PDB file of C-alpha atoms in Angstrom:
ATOM      1  CA  MET A 112     -40.715 -38.124 -75.214  1.00  0.00           C
ATOM      2  CA  GLN A 113     -42.632 -38.575 -72.066  1.00  0.00           C
ATOM      3  CA  SER A 114     -40.854 -40.297 -69.562  1.00  0.00           C
ATOM      4  CA  GLU A 115     -43.986 -42.284 -68.792  1.00  0.00           C
ATOM      5  CA  LYS A 116     -44.148 -43.352 -72.489  1.00  0.00           C
ATOM      6  CA  PHE A 117     -40.237 -44.482 -72.682  1.00  0.00           C
ATOM      7  CA  ALA A 118     -41.130 -47.958 -71.311  1.00  0.00           C
ATOM      8  CA  GLU A 119     -44.011 -48.312 -74.062  1.00  0.00           C
ATOM      9  CA  PHE A 120     -41.427 -47.480 -76.615  1.00  0.00           C
ATOM     10  CA  LEU A 121     -38.791 -49.741 -75.303  1.00  0.00           C
ATOM     11  CA  GLY A 122     -41.418 -52.753 -75.022  1.00  0.00           C
ATOM     12  CA  VAL A 123     -42.366 -52.154 -78.900  1.00  0.00           C
ATOM     13  CA  PHE A 124     -38.354 -51.841 -79.749  1.00  0.00           C
ATOM     14  CA  ALA A 125     -38.011 -55.222 -77.973  1.00  0.00           C
ATOM     15  CA  ASP A 126     -40.758 -56.820 -79.812  1.00  0.00           C
ATOM     16  CA  VAL A 127     -39.332 -55.776 -83.156  1.00  0.00           C
ATOM     17  CA  ALA A 128     -35.963 -56.967 -82.397  1.00  0.00           C
ATOM     18  CA  ARG A 129     -37.491 -60.426 -81.133  1.00  0.00           C
ATOM     19  CA  GLU A 130     -39.739 -60.612 -84.323  1.00  0.00           C
ATOM     20  CA  GLY A 131     -37.164 -59.338 -86.693  1.00  0.00           C
ATOM     21  CA  SER A 132     -40.114 -57.198 -88.521  1.00  0.00           C
ATOM     22  CA  PHE A 133     -42.404 -54.559 -87.938  1.00  0.00           C
ATOM     23  CA  SER A 134     -45.236 -56.701 -89.231  1.00  0.00           C
ATOM     24  CA  GLY A 135     -44.347 -59.377 -86.661  1.00  0.00           C
ATOM     25  CA  ALA A 136     -44.388 -57.130 -83.697  1.00  0.00           C
ATOM     26  CA  GLY A 137     -47.494 -55.485 -84.844  1.00  0.00           C
ATOM     27  CA  ARG A 138     -49.267 -58.728 -84.603  1.00  0.00           C
ATOM     28  CA  ARG A 139     -47.837 -59.686 -81.274  1.00  0.00           C
ATOM     29  CA  ARG A 140     -49.165 -56.171 -80.207  1.00  0.00           C
ATOM     30  CA  GLY A 141     -52.637 -55.997 -82.301  1.00  0.00           C
ATOM     31  CA  ARG A 142     -51.232 -52.797 -83.975  1.00  0.00           C
ATOM     32  CA  THR A 143     -50.558 -52.230 -87.726  1.00  0.00           C
ATOM     33  CA  PRO A 144     -47.010 -52.073 -88.945  1.00  0.00           C
ATOM     34  CA  SER A 145     -47.076 -48.489 -89.798  1.00  0.00           C
ATOM     35  CA  SER A 146     -47.849 -47.618 -86.155  1.00  0.00           C
ATOM     36  CA  ILE A 147     -45.078 -49.761 -85.112  1.00  0.00           C
ATOM     37  CA  GLY A 148     -42.673 -48.184 -87.594  1.00  0.00           C
ATOM     38  CA  ARG A 149     -43.696 -44.671 -86.120  1.00  0.00           C
ATOM     39  CA  GLN A 150     -42.896 -45.471 -82.941  1.00  0.00           C
ATOM     40  CA  ILE A 151     -39.527 -46.701 -83.945  1.00  0.00           C
ATOM     41  CA  ASP A 152     -38.719 -43.574 -85.895  1.00  0.00           C
ATOM     42  CA  THR A 153     -39.787 -41.397 -82.690  1.00  0.00           C
ATOM     43  CA  LEU A 154     -37.364 -43.872 -80.344  1.00  0.00           C
ATOM     44  CA  GLU A 155     -34.507 -43.381 -82.652  1.00  0.00           C
ATOM     45  CA  GLN A 156     -35.040 -39.655 -82.978  1.00  0.00           C
ATOM     46  CA  TYR A 157     -35.181 -39.616 -78.996  1.00  0.00           C
ATOM     47  CA  LEU A 158     -32.192 -41.044 -78.840  1.00  0.00           C
ATOM     48  CA  ASP A 159     -30.361 -39.554 -81.739  1.00  0.00           C
ATOM     49  CA  THR A 160     -29.231 -42.688 -82.937  1.00  0.00           C
ATOM     50  CA  PRO A 161     -30.381 -45.620 -85.488  1.00  0.00           C
ATOM     51  CA  LEU A 162     -31.358 -48.564 -83.885  1.00  0.00           C
ATOM     52  CA  PHE A 163     -31.815 -50.861 -87.150  1.00  0.00           C
ATOM     53  CA  LEU A 164     -30.412 -51.326 -90.395  1.00  0.00           C
ATOM     54  CA  ARG A 165     -33.581 -51.430 -92.723  1.00  0.00           C
ATOM     55  CA  SER A 166     -33.659 -53.308 -95.947  1.00  0.00           C
ATOM     56  CA  THR A 167     -36.745 -54.386 -97.919  1.00  0.00           C
ATOM     57  CA  ARG A 168     -36.335 -57.917 -96.658  1.00  0.00           C
ATOM     58  CA  LEU A 169     -35.472 -57.984 -92.912  1.00  0.00           C
ATOM     59  CA  LEU A 170     -34.339 -55.515 -89.955  1.00  0.00           C
ATOM     60  CA  THR A 171     -30.671 -55.883 -88.401  1.00  0.00           C
ATOM     61  CA  LEU A 172     -30.166 -54.285 -85.268  1.00  0.00           C
ATOM     62  CA  THR A 173     -27.199 -51.896 -85.341  1.00  0.00           C
ATOM     63  CA  ASP A 174     -24.222 -51.847 -82.641  1.00  0.00           C
ATOM     64  CA  ALA A 175     -26.641 -49.116 -80.774  1.00  0.00           C
ATOM     65  CA  GLY A 176     -29.592 -51.295 -81.053  1.00  0.00           C
ATOM     66  CA  GLU A 177     -27.497 -54.565 -79.749  1.00  0.00           C
ATOM     67  CA  ALA A 178     -26.575 -52.672 -76.506  1.00  0.00           C
ATOM     68  CA  LEU A 179     -30.122 -51.070 -76.083  1.00  0.00           C
ATOM     69  CA  LEU A 180     -31.795 -54.394 -76.437  1.00  0.00           C
ATOM     70  CA  VAL A 181     -29.580 -55.809 -73.519  1.00  0.00           C
ATOM     71  CA  ARG A 182     -30.628 -52.549 -71.321  1.00  0.00           C
ATOM     72  CA  ALA A 183     -34.467 -52.654 -72.468  1.00  0.00           C
ATOM     73  CA  ARG A 184     -34.562 -56.508 -71.816  1.00  0.00           C
ATOM     74  CA  GLN A 185     -33.219 -55.796 -67.851  1.00  0.00           C
ATOM     75  CA  ILE A 186     -35.537 -52.518 -67.301  1.00  0.00           C
ATOM     76  CA  LEU A 187     -38.604 -54.531 -69.114  1.00  0.00           C
ATOM     77  CA  ASP A 188     -37.971 -57.424 -66.926  1.00  0.00           C
ATOM     78  CA  SER A 189     -37.565 -55.304 -63.663  1.00  0.00           C
ATOM     79  CA  LEU A 190     -40.893 -53.505 -64.369  1.00  0.00           C
ATOM     80  CA  GLU A 191     -42.682 -56.970 -64.954  1.00  0.00           C
ATOM     81  CA  ASP A 192     -41.266 -58.366 -61.619  1.00  0.00           C
ATOM     82  CA  ALA A 193     -42.403 -55.067 -59.660  1.00  0.00           C
ATOM     83  CA  GLN A 194     -45.710 -55.287 -61.121  1.00  0.00           C
ATOM     84  CA  GLN A 195     -46.114 -58.982 -60.216  1.00  0.00           C
ATOM     85  CA  GLU A 196     -44.661 -58.415 -57.043  1.00  0.00           C
ATOM     86  CA  LEU A 197     -47.206 -56.083 -55.870  1.00  0.00           C
ATOM     87  CA  ALA A 198     -49.817 -58.249 -57.498  1.00  0.00           C
ATOM     88  CA  SER A 199     -48.978 -61.178 -55.254  1.00  0.00           C
ATOM     89  CA  MET A 200     -49.289 -58.886 -52.336  1.00  0.00           C
ATOM     90  CA  LYS A 201     -52.756 -58.304 -52.895  1.00  0.00           C
ATOM     91  CA  GLY A 202     -53.219 -62.404 -53.751  1.00  0.00           C
ATOM     92  CA  ALA A 203     -53.958 -61.427 -57.660  1.00  0.00           C
ATOM     93  CA  VAL A 204     -53.317 -64.454 -59.877  1.00  0.00           C
ATOM     94  CA  THR A 205     -51.977 -62.175 -62.760  1.00  0.00           C
ATOM     95  CA  GLY A 206     -49.135 -61.823 -64.993  1.00  0.00           C
ATOM     96  CA  THR A 207     -47.346 -64.151 -66.777  1.00  0.00           C
ATOM     97  CA  LEU A 208     -46.597 -68.298 -65.433  1.00  0.00           C
ATOM     98  CA  ARG A 209     -43.766 -69.764 -66.859  1.00  0.00           C
ATOM     99  CA  VAL A 210     -43.069 -73.599 -66.196  1.00  0.00           C
ATOM    100  CA  ALA A 211     -40.848 -76.103 -67.264  1.00  0.00           C
ATOM    101  CA  CYS A 212     -41.030 -79.979 -67.074  1.00  0.00           C
ATOM    102  CA  PHE A 213     -41.020 -83.100 -68.989  1.00  0.00           C
ATOM    103  CA  PRO A 214     -42.723 -83.318 -72.023  1.00  0.00           C
ATOM    104  CA  THR A 215     -45.147 -86.233 -71.447  1.00  0.00           C
ATOM    105  CA  PHE A 216     -45.729 -85.106 -67.680  1.00  0.00           C
ATOM    106  CA  GLY A 217     -46.473 -81.815 -69.114  1.00  0.00           C
ATOM    107  CA  LYS A 218     -49.048 -83.051 -71.863  1.00  0.00           C
ATOM    108  CA  ARG A 219     -50.829 -85.602 -69.362  1.00  0.00           C
ATOM    109  CA  TYR A 220     -50.753 -83.401 -65.910  1.00  0.00           C
ATOM    110  CA  VAL A 221     -49.766 -79.867 -66.063  1.00  0.00           C
ATOM    111  CA  ILE A 222     -51.689 -78.749 -69.234  1.00  0.00           C
ATOM    112  CA  PRO A 223     -55.107 -79.932 -67.738  1.00  0.00           C
ATOM    113  CA  ALA A 224     -54.140 -77.943 -64.609  1.00  0.00           C
ATOM    114  CA  MET A 225     -53.025 -74.773 -66.449  1.00  0.00           C
ATOM    115  CA  GLY A 226     -56.359 -75.095 -68.852  1.00  0.00           C
ATOM    116  CA  GLU A 227     -58.309 -74.750 -64.996  1.00  0.00           C
ATOM    117  CA  LEU A 228     -56.273 -71.724 -64.409  1.00  0.00           C
ATOM    118  CA  GLY A 229     -56.843 -70.268 -67.555  1.00  0.00           C
ATOM    119  CA  ARG A 230     -60.579 -70.680 -67.280  1.00  0.00           C
ATOM    120  CA  GLN A 231     -60.498 -69.381 -63.641  1.00  0.00           C
ATOM    121  CA  TYR A 232     -58.144 -66.386 -64.291  1.00  0.00           C
ATOM    122  CA  PRO A 233     -58.839 -65.334 -68.040  1.00  0.00           C
ATOM    123  CA  ASP A 234     -55.978 -62.440 -67.570  1.00  0.00           C
ATOM    124  CA  LEU A 235     -53.351 -64.757 -66.802  1.00  0.00           C
ATOM    125  CA  ARG A 236     -51.120 -65.717 -69.447  1.00  0.00           C
ATOM    126  CA  LEU A 237     -49.260 -69.167 -69.525  1.00  0.00           C
ATOM    127  CA  GLU A 238     -46.027 -70.230 -70.976  1.00  0.00           C
ATOM    128  CA  LEU A 239     -44.713 -74.016 -70.633  1.00  0.00           C
ATOM    129  CA  ASP A 240     -41.384 -75.516 -71.764  1.00  0.00           C
ATOM    130  CA  LEU A 241     -41.619 -79.038 -72.347  1.00  0.00           C
ATOM    131  CA  THR A 242     -38.104 -80.116 -72.204  1.00  0.00           C
ATOM    132  CA  GLU A 243     -35.814 -83.046 -71.232  1.00  0.00           C
ATOM    133  CA  ARG A 244     -32.965 -80.771 -70.055  1.00  0.00           C
ATOM    134  CA  LEU A 245     -32.721 -79.707 -66.539  1.00  0.00           C
ATOM    135  CA  ALA A 246     -34.006 -75.821 -66.801  1.00  0.00           C
ATOM    136  CA  ASP A 247     -32.804 -73.246 -64.361  1.00  0.00           C
ATOM    137  CA  PRO A 248     -35.601 -71.308 -62.806  1.00  0.00           C
ATOM    138  CA  VAL A 249     -33.204 -68.338 -61.908  1.00  0.00           C
ATOM    139  CA  ALA A 250     -31.202 -68.006 -65.202  1.00  0.00           C
ATOM    140  CA  GLU A 251     -34.305 -68.829 -67.704  1.00  0.00           C
ATOM    141  CA  ARG A 252     -36.687 -66.601 -65.387  1.00  0.00           C
ATOM    142  CA  LEU A 253     -38.892 -69.621 -64.822  1.00  0.00           C
ATOM    143  CA  ASP A 254     -41.753 -69.679 -61.898  1.00  0.00           C
ATOM    144  CA  LEU A 255     -41.636 -73.327 -61.675  1.00  0.00           C
ATOM    145  CA  VAL A 256     -39.460 -76.343 -63.224  1.00  0.00           C
ATOM    146  CA  ILE A 257     -41.007 -79.815 -62.538  1.00  0.00           C
ATOM    147  CA  ARG A 258     -38.339 -82.220 -62.026  1.00  0.00           C
ATOM    148  CA  ILE A 259     -38.106 -85.864 -60.920  1.00  0.00           C
ATOM    149  CA  GLY A 260     -35.704 -87.455 -58.846  1.00  0.00           C
ATOM    150  CA  ASP A 261     -33.538 -86.580 -55.835  1.00  0.00           C
ATOM    151  CA  MET A 262     -32.808 -82.825 -55.312  1.00  0.00           C
ATOM    152  CA  ALA A 263     -29.453 -81.620 -55.319  1.00  0.00           C
ATOM    153  CA  ASP A 264     -29.661 -78.179 -55.660  1.00  0.00           C
ATOM    154  CA  SER A 265     -30.282 -76.487 -52.326  1.00  0.00           C
ATOM    155  CA  THR A 266     -30.726 -72.976 -53.701  1.00  0.00           C
ATOM    156  CA  LEU A 267     -33.661 -73.698 -54.931  1.00  0.00           C
ATOM    157  CA  ILE A 268     -36.816 -74.379 -52.948  1.00  0.00           C
ATOM    158  CA  GLY A 269     -39.048 -77.491 -53.636  1.00  0.00           C
ATOM    159  CA  THR A 270     -42.361 -78.616 -53.241  1.00  0.00           C
ATOM    160  CA  ARG A 271     -43.200 -82.482 -53.475  1.00  0.00           C
ATOM    161  CA  ILE A 272     -46.257 -82.829 -55.809  1.00  0.00           C
ATOM    162  CA  ALA A 273     -46.406 -86.344 -55.820  1.00  0.00           C
ATOM    163  CA  THR A 274     -44.469 -89.565 -55.878  1.00  0.00           C
ATOM    164  CA  GLN A 275     -42.930 -91.767 -59.077  1.00  0.00           C
ATOM    165  CA  THR A 276     -42.783 -95.561 -58.617  1.00  0.00           C
ATOM    166  CA  ARG A 277     -41.537 -97.740 -61.630  1.00  0.00           C
ATOM    167  CA  ILE A 278     -43.061-100.626 -62.825  1.00  0.00           C
ATOM    168  CA  LEU A 279     -42.148-103.458 -64.889  1.00  0.00           C
ATOM    169  CA  CYS A 280     -44.754-103.893 -67.342  1.00  0.00           C
ATOM    170  CA  ALA A 281     -45.576-105.814 -70.678  1.00  0.00           C
ATOM    171  CA  SER A 282     -48.473-106.554 -72.844  1.00  0.00           C
ATOM    172  CA  PRO A 283     -50.708-109.793 -72.761  1.00  0.00           C
ATOM    173  CA  HIS A 284     -49.801-110.198 -76.210  1.00  0.00           C
ATOM    174  CA  TYR A 285     -46.084-110.220 -75.668  1.00  0.00           C
ATOM    175  CA  LEU A 286     -46.117-112.355 -72.626  1.00  0.00           C
ATOM    176  CA  ALA A 287     -48.532-114.730 -74.468  1.00  0.00           C
ATOM    177  CA  LYS A 288     -45.767-114.898 -76.972  1.00  0.00           C
ATOM    178  CA  ALA A 289     -42.578-114.839 -75.054  1.00  0.00           C
ATOM    179  CA  GLY A 290     -43.984-116.379 -71.674  1.00  0.00           C
ATOM    180  CA  LEU A 291     -44.223-115.173 -68.189  1.00  0.00           C
ATOM    181  CA  PRO A 292     -40.968-114.569 -66.386  1.00  0.00           C
ATOM    182  CA  ALA A 293     -40.989-116.241 -63.077  1.00  0.00           C
ATOM    183  CA  SER A 294     -38.252-114.285 -61.502  1.00  0.00           C
ATOM    184  CA  ILE A 295     -36.530-110.959 -61.996  1.00  0.00           C
ATOM    185  CA  GLY A 296     -33.418-113.031 -63.105  1.00  0.00           C
ATOM    186  CA  GLU A 297     -35.281-114.453 -66.158  1.00  0.00           C
ATOM    187  CA  LEU A 298     -35.766-110.877 -67.331  1.00  0.00           C
ATOM    188  CA  CYS A 299     -32.161-111.472 -69.138  1.00  0.00           C
ATOM    189  CA  ALA A 300     -34.033-113.469 -71.362  1.00  0.00           C
ATOM    190  CA  HIS A 301     -36.563-110.958 -72.536  1.00  0.00           C
ATOM    191  CA  ARG A 302     -36.683-108.303 -74.816  1.00  0.00           C
ATOM    192  CA  LEU A 303     -36.643-104.886 -73.435  1.00  0.00           C
ATOM    193  CA  ILE A 304     -37.653-101.428 -73.706  1.00  0.00           C
ATOM    194  CA  ASP A 305     -34.871 -98.559 -73.225  1.00  0.00           C
ATOM    195  CA  LYS A 306     -34.245 -94.877 -73.025  1.00  0.00           C
ATOM    196  CA  MET A 307     -32.073 -93.274 -75.021  1.00  0.00           C
ATOM    197  CA  HIS A 308     -29.642 -90.678 -74.361  1.00  0.00           C
ATOM    198  CA  GLY A 309     -28.003 -90.469 -70.962  1.00  0.00           C
ATOM    199  CA  ALA A 310     -26.633 -93.427 -68.627  1.00  0.00           C
ATOM    200  CA  ASP A 311     -29.104 -95.989 -67.662  1.00  0.00           C
ATOM    201  CA  LEU A 312     -31.731 -93.297 -67.206  1.00  0.00           C
ATOM    202  CA  LEU A 313     -34.807 -95.882 -66.927  1.00  0.00           C
ATOM    203  CA  GLY A 314     -32.831 -97.631 -64.096  1.00  0.00           C
ATOM    204  CA  TRP A 315     -32.528-100.988 -65.905  1.00  0.00           C
ATOM    205  CA  ALA A 316     -29.437-101.396 -63.687  1.00  0.00           C
ATOM    206  CA  ASP A 317     -31.387-101.446 -60.554  1.00  0.00           C
ATOM    207  CA  VAL A 318     -33.244-104.421 -61.813  1.00  0.00           C
ATOM    208  CA  LEU A 319     -30.597-106.605 -63.721  1.00  0.00           C
ATOM    209  CA  GLY A 320     -27.670-105.548 -61.697  1.00  0.00           C
ATOM    210  CA  SER A 321     -24.664-103.081 -62.565  1.00  0.00           C
ATOM    211  CA  ASN A 322     -24.067-104.493 -65.852  1.00  0.00           C
ATOM    212  CA  THR A 323     -26.035-101.889 -67.637  1.00  0.00           C
ATOM    213  CA  ARG A 324     -24.659-103.069 -71.321  1.00  0.00           C
ATOM    214  CA  THR A 325     -27.213-105.838 -70.654  1.00  0.00           C
ATOM    215  CA  ALA A 326     -30.221-103.761 -70.903  1.00  0.00           C
ATOM    216  CA  SER A 327     -28.696-102.078 -74.134  1.00  0.00           C
ATOM    217  CA  SER A 328     -28.226-105.067 -75.811  1.00  0.00           C
ATOM    218  CA  GLN A 329     -31.298-106.474 -75.078  1.00  0.00           C
ATOM    219  CA  ALA A 330     -33.334-103.151 -75.913  1.00  0.00           C
ATOM    220  CA  VAL A 331     -35.446-103.833 -79.073  1.00  0.00           C
ATOM    221  CA  PHE A 332     -37.059-100.667 -78.783  1.00  0.00           C
ATOM    222  CA  ALA A 333     -34.967 -97.375 -77.567  1.00  0.00           C
ATOM    223  CA  CYS A 334     -36.348 -94.039 -77.360  1.00  0.00           C
ATOM    224  CA  ASP A 335     -36.095 -90.535 -75.741  1.00  0.00           C
ATOM    225  CA  ASP A 336     -40.096 -90.448 -75.180  1.00  0.00           C
ATOM    226  CA  PHE A 337     -41.974 -91.883 -72.476  1.00  0.00           C
ATOM    227  CA  GLU A 338     -45.218 -91.833 -74.335  1.00  0.00           C
ATOM    228  CA  ALA A 339     -43.290 -93.711 -77.191  1.00  0.00           C
ATOM    229  CA  MET A 340     -42.035 -96.134 -74.995  1.00  0.00           C
ATOM    230  CA  ARG A 341     -45.598 -96.532 -73.546  1.00  0.00           C
ATOM    231  CA  GLN A 342     -46.855 -97.245 -77.028  1.00  0.00           C
ATOM    232  CA  ALA A 343     -43.879 -99.483 -77.768  1.00  0.00           C
ATOM    233  CA  ALA A 344     -44.914-101.743 -74.645  1.00  0.00           C
ATOM    234  CA  ARG A 345     -48.425-101.724 -75.381  1.00  0.00           C
ATOM    235  CA  GLU A 346     -47.422-102.975 -78.818  1.00  0.00           C
ATOM    236  CA  GLY A 347     -45.964-106.107 -77.723  1.00  0.00           C
ATOM    237  CA  LEU A 348     -42.549-104.867 -78.185  1.00  0.00           C
ATOM    238  CA  GLY A 349     -40.703-106.175 -75.016  1.00  0.00           C
ATOM    239  CA  ILE A 350     -41.066-105.251 -71.285  1.00  0.00           C
ATOM    240  CA  GLY A 351     -40.995-101.822 -70.006  1.00  0.00           C
ATOM    241  CA  TYR A 352     -39.505-100.250 -66.875  1.00  0.00           C
ATOM    242  CA  LEU A 353     -41.511 -97.112 -66.695  1.00  0.00           C
ATOM    243  CA  PRO A 354     -43.118 -94.627 -64.314  1.00  0.00           C
ATOM    244  CA  ASP A 355     -46.410 -95.308 -63.043  1.00  0.00           C
ATOM    245  CA  TRP A 356     -47.842 -91.852 -64.040  1.00  0.00           C
ATOM    246  CA  VAL A 357     -46.835 -92.864 -67.595  1.00  0.00           C
ATOM    247  CA  VAL A 358     -48.454 -96.663 -67.480  1.00  0.00           C
ATOM    248  CA  GLY A 359     -50.506 -96.978 -64.530  1.00  0.00           C
ATOM    249  CA  PRO A 360     -53.701 -96.199 -66.236  1.00  0.00           C
ATOM    250  CA  ASP A 361     -52.552 -98.961 -68.670  1.00  0.00           C
ATOM    251  CA  VAL A 362     -51.988-101.372 -66.205  1.00  0.00           C
ATOM    252  CA  LYS A 363     -55.424-100.454 -64.466  1.00  0.00           C
ATOM    253  CA  ALA A 364     -57.205-100.876 -67.810  1.00  0.00           C
ATOM    254  CA  GLY A 365     -55.551-104.397 -68.396  1.00  0.00           C
ATOM    255  CA  GLN A 366     -53.959-103.199 -71.509  1.00  0.00           C
ATOM    256  CA  LEU A 367     -50.479-103.981 -69.690  1.00  0.00           C
ATOM    257  CA  ILE A 368     -49.530-106.252 -67.256  1.00  0.00           C
ATOM    258  CA  GLN A 369     -47.483-105.298 -64.260  1.00  0.00           C
ATOM    259  CA  LEU A 370     -44.634-107.664 -63.628  1.00  0.00           C
ATOM    260  CA  PHE A 371     -43.090-108.110 -60.021  1.00  0.00           C
ATOM    261  CA  PRO A 372     -45.272-105.693 -58.007  1.00  0.00           C
ATOM    262  CA  GLU A 373     -42.939-106.409 -54.983  1.00  0.00           C
ATOM    263  CA  TRP A 374     -40.344-105.263 -56.862  1.00  0.00           C
ATOM    264  CA  SER A 375     -41.837-101.891 -57.470  1.00  0.00           C
ATOM    265  CA  ALA A 376     -42.364-101.361 -53.596  1.00  0.00           C
ATOM    266  CA  GLN A 377     -38.894-101.223 -52.976  1.00  0.00           C
ATOM    267  CA  PRO A 378     -37.374 -97.757 -52.172  1.00  0.00           C
ATOM    268  CA  CYS A 379     -35.058 -97.762 -54.884  1.00  0.00           C
ATOM    269  CA  ALA A 380     -37.904 -97.911 -57.470  1.00  0.00           C
ATOM    270  CA  MET A 381     -39.534 -94.854 -55.776  1.00  0.00           C
ATOM    271  CA  THR A 382     -38.766 -91.113 -56.289  1.00  0.00           C
ATOM    272  CA  GLY A 383     -40.334 -87.899 -55.692  1.00  0.00           C
ATOM    273  CA  ILE A 384     -41.700 -85.238 -58.106  1.00  0.00           C
ATOM    274  CA  HIS A 385     -40.881 -82.049 -57.227  1.00  0.00           C
ATOM    275  CA  ALA A 386     -41.629 -78.212 -58.326  1.00  0.00           C
ATOM    276  CA  LEU A 387     -38.804 -76.325 -58.018  1.00  0.00           C
ATOM    277  CA  ARG A 388     -38.733 -72.334 -57.531  1.00  0.00           C
ATOM    278  CA  ALA A 389     -35.942 -69.784 -57.026  1.00  0.00           C
ATOM    279  CA  LEU A 390     -38.562 -67.105 -54.631  1.00  0.00           C
ATOM    280  CA  ARG A 391     -39.043 -68.276 -51.217  1.00  0.00           C
ATOM    281  CA  LYS A 392     -42.634 -66.575 -51.094  1.00  0.00           C
ATOM    282  CA  PRO A 393     -44.082 -67.262 -54.132  1.00  0.00           C
ATOM    283  CA  PRO A 394     -46.517 -65.261 -56.498  1.00  0.00           C
ATOM    284  CA  ALA A 395     -50.028 -66.153 -56.036  1.00  0.00           C
ATOM    285  CA  ARG A 396     -50.172 -67.805 -59.709  1.00  0.00           C
ATOM    286  CA  VAL A 397     -47.685 -70.398 -58.503  1.00  0.00           C
ATOM    287  CA  THR A 398     -49.475 -71.171 -55.505  1.00  0.00           C
ATOM    288  CA  ALA A 399     -52.543 -71.333 -57.700  1.00  0.00           C
ATOM    289  CA  LEU A 400     -51.011 -73.727 -60.151  1.00  0.00           C
ATOM    290  CA  LEU A 401     -49.366 -76.196 -57.237  1.00  0.00           C
ATOM    291  CA  ASP A 402     -52.747 -76.371 -55.623  1.00  0.00           C
ATOM    292  CA  GLN A 403     -54.525 -77.197 -59.418  1.00  0.00           C
ATOM    293  CA  LEU A 404     -51.872 -79.656 -60.044  1.00  0.00           C
ATOM    294  CA  ARG A 405     -52.494 -81.505 -56.751  1.00  0.00           C
ATOM    295  CA  MET A 406     -56.152 -81.491 -57.285  1.00  0.00           C
ATOM    296  CA  TYR A 407     -55.598 -82.975 -60.657  1.00  0.00           C
ATOM    297  CA  ILE A 408     -53.180 -85.567 -59.766  1.00  0.00           C
ATOM    298  CA  GLY A 409     -54.975 -86.686 -56.883  1.00  0.00           C
ATOM    299  CA  SER A 410     -54.102 -87.979 -53.433  1.00  0.00           C
ATOM    300  CA  PRO A 411     -53.377 -90.864 -53.618  1.00  0.00           C
ATOM    301  CA  GLU A 412     -52.163 -90.373 -57.144  1.00  0.00           C
ATOM    302  CA  SER A 413     -54.660 -90.983 -59.858  1.00  0.00           C
ATOM    303  CA  TRP A 414     -52.051 -93.231 -61.578  1.00  0.00           C
ATOM    304  CA  SER A 415     -51.074 -95.176 -58.279  1.00  0.00           C
ATOM    305  CA  LEU A 416     -51.325 -98.779 -58.361  1.00  0.00           C
ATOM    306  CA  GLY A 417     -51.338 -99.123 -54.584  1.00  0.00           C
ATOM    307  CA  HIS A 418     -47.642 -99.032 -53.495  1.00  0.00           C
ATOM    308  CA  ALA A 419     -46.815 -96.963 -50.488  1.00  0.00           C
ATOM    309  CA  GLY A 420     -44.824 -94.224 -50.994  1.00  0.00           C
ATOM    310  CA  CYS A 421     -41.292 -93.228 -49.534  1.00  0.00           C
TER     311      CYS A 421
END
């Protein structure tokens, strides 16, 4: 086997292992299953060892195949890194842009920014991991991770792209039925919308005091999705304490009413939205996405209700 072909064969092998079939790898590469099978046969002959146990229903890696897959992924990742590093030196927006962020933020702001990048750079491949977990740019080989809140990891390089302000809000229907609270203290007599999974993730303790059980016991709707909590507030289920990038447009449209705007002007209600990366000098595709995100979000942010950032 010619050495310049070895990387290609390793790529085919990794695709077959990932997809679990020749047909799946063929679809991924735009090739026929038989041509994929011939390349695997050639690779096995070259290495003088079987890489897959084959049956009519599935392919299973042999011990040698498992060992090669680890090495193949390292080699292919290194080759991709080298190609992308050289491309970034020329300022080319190429390669695969990998990003992780909160689901609602990704759907509302990252996907439109990626859409514009895709139109400008049709050869750019885009991957977006919509997740609530704290993704690791290093371990998961991500170009960017968008996080909201204080940045404690000094090993990562953070770029502030916007400010989040949490606001108290409710629907006109709910307030007409339950009454408008005259003070923050009166919130204890109202129905609340809260976030599931985690200790006081919405920050109700900041509003009601250190007794987070108060918020939990008053929560008539709890969910782990910001978009669903926004919808619950619009449906009149209770009072929400939600980010302005989630409900700011609804307040502007009159579908939700902001309560106690002075509360949201406090520093404790504000935090940064950051894009974190591992590389000090980012590839051109990362810079292009950050520029597009800032343009789409706007300055001041399109969702802002007029509070000064911190």
